[in-house]
mmCIF file of C-alpha atoms in Angstrom:
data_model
loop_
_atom_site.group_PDB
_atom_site.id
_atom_site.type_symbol
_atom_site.label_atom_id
_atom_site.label_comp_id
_atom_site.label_asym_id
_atom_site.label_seq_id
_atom_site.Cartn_x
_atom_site.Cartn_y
_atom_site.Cartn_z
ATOM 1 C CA UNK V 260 0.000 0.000 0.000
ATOM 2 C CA UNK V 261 1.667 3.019 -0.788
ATOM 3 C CA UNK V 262 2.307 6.366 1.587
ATOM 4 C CA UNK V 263 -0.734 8.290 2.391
ATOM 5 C CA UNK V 264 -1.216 11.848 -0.169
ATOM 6 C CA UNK V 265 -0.959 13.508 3.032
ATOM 7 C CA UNK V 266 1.407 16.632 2.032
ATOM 8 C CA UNK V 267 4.699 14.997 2.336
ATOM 9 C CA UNK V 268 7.799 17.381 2.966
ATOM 10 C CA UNK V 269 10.812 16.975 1.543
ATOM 11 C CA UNK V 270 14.167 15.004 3.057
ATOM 12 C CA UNK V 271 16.440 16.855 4.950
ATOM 13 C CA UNK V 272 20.092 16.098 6.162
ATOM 14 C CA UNK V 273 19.229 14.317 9.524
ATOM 15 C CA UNK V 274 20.329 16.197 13.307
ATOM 16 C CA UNK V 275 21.291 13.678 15.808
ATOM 17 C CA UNK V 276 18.370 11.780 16.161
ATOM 18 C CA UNK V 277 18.521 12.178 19.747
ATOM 19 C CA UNK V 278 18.057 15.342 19.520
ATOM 20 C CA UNK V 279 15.189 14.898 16.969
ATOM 21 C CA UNK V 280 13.372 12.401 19.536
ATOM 22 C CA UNK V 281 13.780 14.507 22.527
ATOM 23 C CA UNK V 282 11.918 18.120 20.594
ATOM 24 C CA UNK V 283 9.483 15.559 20.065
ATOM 25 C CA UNK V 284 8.750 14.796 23.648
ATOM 26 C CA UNK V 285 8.740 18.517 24.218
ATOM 27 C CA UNK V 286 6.387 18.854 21.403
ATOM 28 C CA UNK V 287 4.312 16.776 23.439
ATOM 29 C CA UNK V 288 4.565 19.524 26.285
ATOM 30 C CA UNK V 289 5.385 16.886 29.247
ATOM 31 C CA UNK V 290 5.300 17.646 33.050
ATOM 32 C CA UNK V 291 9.060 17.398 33.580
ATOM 33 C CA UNK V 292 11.230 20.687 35.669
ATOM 34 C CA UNK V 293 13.803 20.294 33.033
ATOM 35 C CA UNK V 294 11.573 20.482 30.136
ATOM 36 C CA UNK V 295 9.450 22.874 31.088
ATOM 37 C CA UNK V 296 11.917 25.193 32.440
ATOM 38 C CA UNK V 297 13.499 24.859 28.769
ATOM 39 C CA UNK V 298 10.412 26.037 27.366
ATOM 40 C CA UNK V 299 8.985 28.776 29.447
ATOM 41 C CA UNK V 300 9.712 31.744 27.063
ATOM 42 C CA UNK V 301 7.795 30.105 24.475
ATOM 43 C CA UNK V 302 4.878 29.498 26.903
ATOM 44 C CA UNK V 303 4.726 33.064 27.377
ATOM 45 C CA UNK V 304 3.301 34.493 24.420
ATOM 46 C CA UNK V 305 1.034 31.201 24.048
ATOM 47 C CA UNK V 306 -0.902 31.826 26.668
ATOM 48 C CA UNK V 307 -2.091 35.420 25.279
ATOM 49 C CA UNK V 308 -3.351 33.102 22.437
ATOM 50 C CA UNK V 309 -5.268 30.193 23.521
ATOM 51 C CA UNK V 310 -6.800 28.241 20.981
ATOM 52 C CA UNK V 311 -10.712 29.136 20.845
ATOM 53 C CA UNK V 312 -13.138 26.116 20.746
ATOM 54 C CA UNK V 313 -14.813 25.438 17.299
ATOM 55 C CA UNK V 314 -18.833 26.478 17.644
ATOM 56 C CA UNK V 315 -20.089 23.091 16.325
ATOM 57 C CA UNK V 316 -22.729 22.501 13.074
ATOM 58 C CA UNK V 317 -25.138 19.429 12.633
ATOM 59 C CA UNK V 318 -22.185 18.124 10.358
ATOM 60 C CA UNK V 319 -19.544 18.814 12.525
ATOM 61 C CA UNK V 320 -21.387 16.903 15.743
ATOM 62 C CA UNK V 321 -22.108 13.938 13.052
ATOM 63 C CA UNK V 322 -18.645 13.770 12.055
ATOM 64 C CA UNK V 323 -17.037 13.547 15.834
ATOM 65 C CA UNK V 324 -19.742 11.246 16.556
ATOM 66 C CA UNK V 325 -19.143 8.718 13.637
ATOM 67 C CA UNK V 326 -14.966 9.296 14.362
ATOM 68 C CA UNK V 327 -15.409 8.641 18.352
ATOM 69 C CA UNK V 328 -17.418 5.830 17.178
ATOM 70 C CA UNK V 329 -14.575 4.311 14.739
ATOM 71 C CA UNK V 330 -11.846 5.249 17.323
ATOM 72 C CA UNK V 331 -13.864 3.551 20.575
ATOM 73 C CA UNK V 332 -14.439 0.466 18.316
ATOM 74 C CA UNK V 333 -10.487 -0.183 17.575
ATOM 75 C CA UNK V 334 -8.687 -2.046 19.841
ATOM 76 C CA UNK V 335 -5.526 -1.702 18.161
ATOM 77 C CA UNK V 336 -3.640 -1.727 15.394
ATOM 78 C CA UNK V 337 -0.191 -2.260 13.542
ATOM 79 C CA UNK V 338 1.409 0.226 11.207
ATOM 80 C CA UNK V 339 4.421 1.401 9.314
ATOM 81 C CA UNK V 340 4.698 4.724 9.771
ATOM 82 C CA UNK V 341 6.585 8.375 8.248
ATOM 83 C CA UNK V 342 7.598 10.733 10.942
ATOM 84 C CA UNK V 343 8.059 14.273 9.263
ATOM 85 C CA UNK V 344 9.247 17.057 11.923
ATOM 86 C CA UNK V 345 9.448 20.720 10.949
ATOM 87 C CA UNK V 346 12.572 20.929 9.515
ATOM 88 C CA UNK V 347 11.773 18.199 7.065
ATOM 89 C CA UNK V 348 13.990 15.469 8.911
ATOM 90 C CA UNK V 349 12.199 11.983 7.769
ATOM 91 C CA UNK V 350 12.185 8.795 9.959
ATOM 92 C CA UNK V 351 10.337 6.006 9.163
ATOM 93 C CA UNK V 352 9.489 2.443 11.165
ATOM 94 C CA UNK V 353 6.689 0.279 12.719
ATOM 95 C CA UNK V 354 4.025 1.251 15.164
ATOM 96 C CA UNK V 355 1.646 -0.593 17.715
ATOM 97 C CA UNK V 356 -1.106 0.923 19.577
ATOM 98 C CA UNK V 357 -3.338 -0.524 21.886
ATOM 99 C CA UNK V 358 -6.173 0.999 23.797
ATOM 100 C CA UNK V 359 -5.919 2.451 26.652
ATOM 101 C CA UNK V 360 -2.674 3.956 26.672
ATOM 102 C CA UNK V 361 -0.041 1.512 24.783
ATOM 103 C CA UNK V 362 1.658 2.253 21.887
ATOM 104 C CA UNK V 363 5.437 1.092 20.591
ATOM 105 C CA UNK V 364 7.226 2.956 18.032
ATOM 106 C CA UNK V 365 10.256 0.984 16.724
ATOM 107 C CA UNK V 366 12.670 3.352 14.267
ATOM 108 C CA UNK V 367 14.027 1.551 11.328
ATOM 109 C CA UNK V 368 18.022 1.776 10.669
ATOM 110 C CA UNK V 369 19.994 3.939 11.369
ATOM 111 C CA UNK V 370 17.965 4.931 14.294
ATOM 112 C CA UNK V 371 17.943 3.119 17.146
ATOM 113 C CA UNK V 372 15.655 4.938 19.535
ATOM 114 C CA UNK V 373 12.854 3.281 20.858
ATOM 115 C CA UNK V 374 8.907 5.281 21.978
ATOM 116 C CA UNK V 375 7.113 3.427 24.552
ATOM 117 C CA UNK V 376 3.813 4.274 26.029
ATOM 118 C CA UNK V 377 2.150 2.088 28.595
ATOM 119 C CA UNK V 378 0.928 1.843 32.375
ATOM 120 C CA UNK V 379 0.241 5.930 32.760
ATOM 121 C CA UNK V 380 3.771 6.681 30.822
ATOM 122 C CA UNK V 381 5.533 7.966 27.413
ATOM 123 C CA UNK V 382 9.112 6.938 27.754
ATOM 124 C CA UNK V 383 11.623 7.184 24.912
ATOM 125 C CA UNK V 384 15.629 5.166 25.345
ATOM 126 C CA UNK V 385 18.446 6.492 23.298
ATOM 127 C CA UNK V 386 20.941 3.767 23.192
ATOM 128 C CA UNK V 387 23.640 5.645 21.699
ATOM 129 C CA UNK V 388 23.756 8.533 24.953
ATOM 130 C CA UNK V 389 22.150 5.275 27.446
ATOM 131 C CA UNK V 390 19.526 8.004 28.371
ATOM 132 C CA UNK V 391 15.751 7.369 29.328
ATOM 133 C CA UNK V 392 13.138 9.695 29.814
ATOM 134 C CA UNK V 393 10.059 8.876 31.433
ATOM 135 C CA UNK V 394 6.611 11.537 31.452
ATOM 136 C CA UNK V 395 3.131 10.823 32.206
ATOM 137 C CA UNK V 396 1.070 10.277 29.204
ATOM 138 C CA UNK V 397 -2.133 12.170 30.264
ATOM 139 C CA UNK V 398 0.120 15.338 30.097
ATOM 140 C CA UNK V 399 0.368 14.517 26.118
ATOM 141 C CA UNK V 400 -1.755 15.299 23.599
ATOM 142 C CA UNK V 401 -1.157 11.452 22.376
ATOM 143 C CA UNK V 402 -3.062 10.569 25.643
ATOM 144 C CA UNK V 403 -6.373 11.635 23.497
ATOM 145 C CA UNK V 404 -5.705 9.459 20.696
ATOM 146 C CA UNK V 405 -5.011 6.598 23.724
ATOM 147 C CA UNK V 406 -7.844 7.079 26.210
ATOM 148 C CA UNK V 407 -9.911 4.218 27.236
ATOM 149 C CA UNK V 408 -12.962 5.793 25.809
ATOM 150 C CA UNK V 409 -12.521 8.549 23.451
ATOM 151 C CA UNK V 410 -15.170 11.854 23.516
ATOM 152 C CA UNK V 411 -14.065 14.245 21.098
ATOM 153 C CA UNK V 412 -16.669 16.429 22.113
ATOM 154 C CA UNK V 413 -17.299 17.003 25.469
ATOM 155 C CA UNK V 414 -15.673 15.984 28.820
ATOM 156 C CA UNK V 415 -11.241 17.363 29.002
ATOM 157 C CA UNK V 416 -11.354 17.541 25.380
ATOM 158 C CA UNK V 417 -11.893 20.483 22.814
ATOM 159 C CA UNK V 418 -12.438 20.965 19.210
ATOM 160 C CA UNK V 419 -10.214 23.779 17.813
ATOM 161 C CA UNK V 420 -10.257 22.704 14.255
ATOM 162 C CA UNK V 421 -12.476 20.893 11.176
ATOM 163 C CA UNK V 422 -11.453 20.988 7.989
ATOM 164 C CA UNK V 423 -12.638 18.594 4.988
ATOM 165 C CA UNK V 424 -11.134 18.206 1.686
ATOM 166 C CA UNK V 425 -11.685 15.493 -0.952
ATOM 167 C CA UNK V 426 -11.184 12.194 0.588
ATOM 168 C CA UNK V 427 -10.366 14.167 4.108
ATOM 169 C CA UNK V 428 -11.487 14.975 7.393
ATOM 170 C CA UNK V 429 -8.949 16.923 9.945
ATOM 171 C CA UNK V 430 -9.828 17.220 13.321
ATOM 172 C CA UNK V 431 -7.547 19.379 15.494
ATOM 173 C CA UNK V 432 -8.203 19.204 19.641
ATOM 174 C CA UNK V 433 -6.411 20.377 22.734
ATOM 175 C CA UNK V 434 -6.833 19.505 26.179
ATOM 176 C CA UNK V 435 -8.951 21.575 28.207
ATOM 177 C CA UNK V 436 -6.557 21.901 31.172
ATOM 178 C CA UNK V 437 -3.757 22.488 29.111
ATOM 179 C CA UNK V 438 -4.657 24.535 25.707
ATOM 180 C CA UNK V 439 -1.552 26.095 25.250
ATOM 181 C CA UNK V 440 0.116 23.006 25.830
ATOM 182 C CA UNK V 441 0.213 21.832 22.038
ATOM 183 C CA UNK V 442 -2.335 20.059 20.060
ATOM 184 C CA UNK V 443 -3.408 17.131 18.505
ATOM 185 C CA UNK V 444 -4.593 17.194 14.968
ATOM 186 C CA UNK V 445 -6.292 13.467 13.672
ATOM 187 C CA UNK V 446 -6.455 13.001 9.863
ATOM 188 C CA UNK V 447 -9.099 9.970 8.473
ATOM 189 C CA UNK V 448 -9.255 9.160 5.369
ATOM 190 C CA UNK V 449 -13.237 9.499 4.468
ATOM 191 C CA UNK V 450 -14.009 5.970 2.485
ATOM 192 C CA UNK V 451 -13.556 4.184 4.523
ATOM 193 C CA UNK V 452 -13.186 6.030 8.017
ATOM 194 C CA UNK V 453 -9.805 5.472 8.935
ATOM 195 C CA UNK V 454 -6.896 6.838 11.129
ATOM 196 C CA UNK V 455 -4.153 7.601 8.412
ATOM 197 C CA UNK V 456 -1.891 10.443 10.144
ATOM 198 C CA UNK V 457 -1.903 12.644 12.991
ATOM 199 C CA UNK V 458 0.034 15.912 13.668
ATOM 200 C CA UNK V 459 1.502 17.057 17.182
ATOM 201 C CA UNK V 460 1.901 21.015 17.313
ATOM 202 C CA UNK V 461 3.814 22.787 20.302
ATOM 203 C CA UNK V 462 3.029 26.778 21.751
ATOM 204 C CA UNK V 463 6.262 27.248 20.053
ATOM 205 C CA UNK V 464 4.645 26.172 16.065
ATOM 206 C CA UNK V 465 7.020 22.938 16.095
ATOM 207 C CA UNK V 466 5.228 20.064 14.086
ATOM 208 C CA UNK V 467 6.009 16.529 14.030
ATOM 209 C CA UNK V 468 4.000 14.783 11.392
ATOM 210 C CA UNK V 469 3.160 11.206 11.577
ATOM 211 C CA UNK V 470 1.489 9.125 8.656
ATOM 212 C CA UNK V 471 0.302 5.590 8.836
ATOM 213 C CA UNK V 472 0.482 2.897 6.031
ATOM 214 C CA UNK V 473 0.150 -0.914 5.955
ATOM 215 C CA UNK V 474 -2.410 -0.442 8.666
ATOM 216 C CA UNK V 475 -3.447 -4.082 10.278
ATOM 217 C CA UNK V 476 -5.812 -3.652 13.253
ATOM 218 C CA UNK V 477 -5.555 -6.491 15.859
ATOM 219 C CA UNK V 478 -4.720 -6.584 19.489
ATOM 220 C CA UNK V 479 -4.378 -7.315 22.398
ATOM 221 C CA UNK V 480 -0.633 -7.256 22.021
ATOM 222 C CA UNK V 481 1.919 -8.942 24.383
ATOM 223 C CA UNK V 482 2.376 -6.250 27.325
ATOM 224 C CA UNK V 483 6.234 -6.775 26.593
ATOM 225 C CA UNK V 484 5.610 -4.506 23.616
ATOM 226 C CA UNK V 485 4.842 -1.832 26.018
ATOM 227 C CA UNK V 486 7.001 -2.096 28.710
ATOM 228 C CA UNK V 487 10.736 -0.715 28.936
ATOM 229 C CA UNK V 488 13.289 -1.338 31.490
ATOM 230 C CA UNK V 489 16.575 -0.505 32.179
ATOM 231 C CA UNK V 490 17.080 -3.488 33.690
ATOM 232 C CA UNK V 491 15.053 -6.627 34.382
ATOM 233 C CA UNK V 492 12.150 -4.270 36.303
ATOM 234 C CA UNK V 493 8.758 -3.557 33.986
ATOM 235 C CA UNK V 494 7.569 0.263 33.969
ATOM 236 C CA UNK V 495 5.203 0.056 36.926
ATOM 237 C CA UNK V 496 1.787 -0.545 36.469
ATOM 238 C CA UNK V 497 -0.595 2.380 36.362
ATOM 239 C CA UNK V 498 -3.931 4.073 34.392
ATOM 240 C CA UNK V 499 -3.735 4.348 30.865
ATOM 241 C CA UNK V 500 -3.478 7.724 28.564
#
């Protein structure tokens, strides 16, 4: 099956991926000192700016009811995926996710970082500088996309965003309790309804950009996919996303 039309960018000469993994954490605005303390000059001028919640139509409230539908009904799926960030740096590799709050991204070569979310956390290894970082997954907007039941239009949730184009349906949300915190934008392909990319925006306009092909739902997975260690010890249980 080939690459979703979903306005690739073009290649560019790679950073350290390390590097590349870690903006994407921050992209995901997490609850860390370190991060945040790295990031409070951008949060200033976000907050004069909050994102405004959509005022819904019939077709809008059809459409959110029809996706939360789709979503609620997938236990999970498998994937190869595109990462795109802003600066046009292009990763590619396989994805799980499981409902509630487990998903495994596995980079292809050269890479070798490893994205882990399960039991309440996002935690991402970099072999290469033996580093692990561990934040909770409800502080991401991923933790939408993960949640045991998904309500797109009520409840911590909030429509910013609809737009439709041939084929397309974009839905962008933020968290209530955290709008300036970044978004989450979901992109379905229209026949048939399905997941095919979605689009993690920080206060500071950073994008990372991740399209889904060779999509195979199934689940449950072995929890092994969603556990990381840095020695023999499983993440600790928790909630989900």
């Amino acid at each position: 099956m080939p690459y979703p039309p979903t306005r690739p960018r073009p290649p560019a000469a790679a950073p350290r991926a390390s590097r590349f993994l870690l903006r994407f954490l921050q992209h995901c605005r997490v609850g860390s000192a370190a991060l945040l303390l790295a990031s409070v000059a951008a949060f200033a001028p976000a907050q004069a700016a909050l994102p405004q919640p959509l005022q819904l139509n019939a077709a809008d409230k059809a459409l959110l009811a029809k996706v939360e539908t789709y979503l609620n009904n997938q236990q999970g799926l498998t994937a190869n995926f595109v990462q795109v960030s802003s600066d046009g740096v292009t990763r590619t590799g396989k994805a799980w996710l499981e409902r509630p709050g487990k998903m495994r991204f596995e980079y292809n070569p050269p890479d070798k970082q490893l994205l882990v979310a399960g039991f309440g956390l996002l935690v991402y290894h970099d072999p290469e500088l033996n580093q692990t970082t561990n934040i909770p997954l409800g502080s991401t907007p991923l933790g939408i996309l993960l949640a045991k039941h998904v309500d797109l239009n009520s409840g911590g949730v909030e429509v910013t965003q609809i737009s439709r184009q041939p084929g397309e349906d974009d839905i962008t949300l933020v968290r209530k309790d955290k709008p300036a915190a970044g978004s989450l934008t979901l992109v379905f392909s229209t026949n048939p309804l399905e997941l095919r990319q979605w689009v993690v925006d920080d206060a500071q306009g950073q994008e990372t950009r991740v399209s889904l092909y060779d999509i195979q739902p199934g689940g449950p997975y072995p929890n092994s996919l969603f556990q990381y260690a840095t020695s023999s010890t499983p993440i600790p249980s928790g909630g989900g996303g």
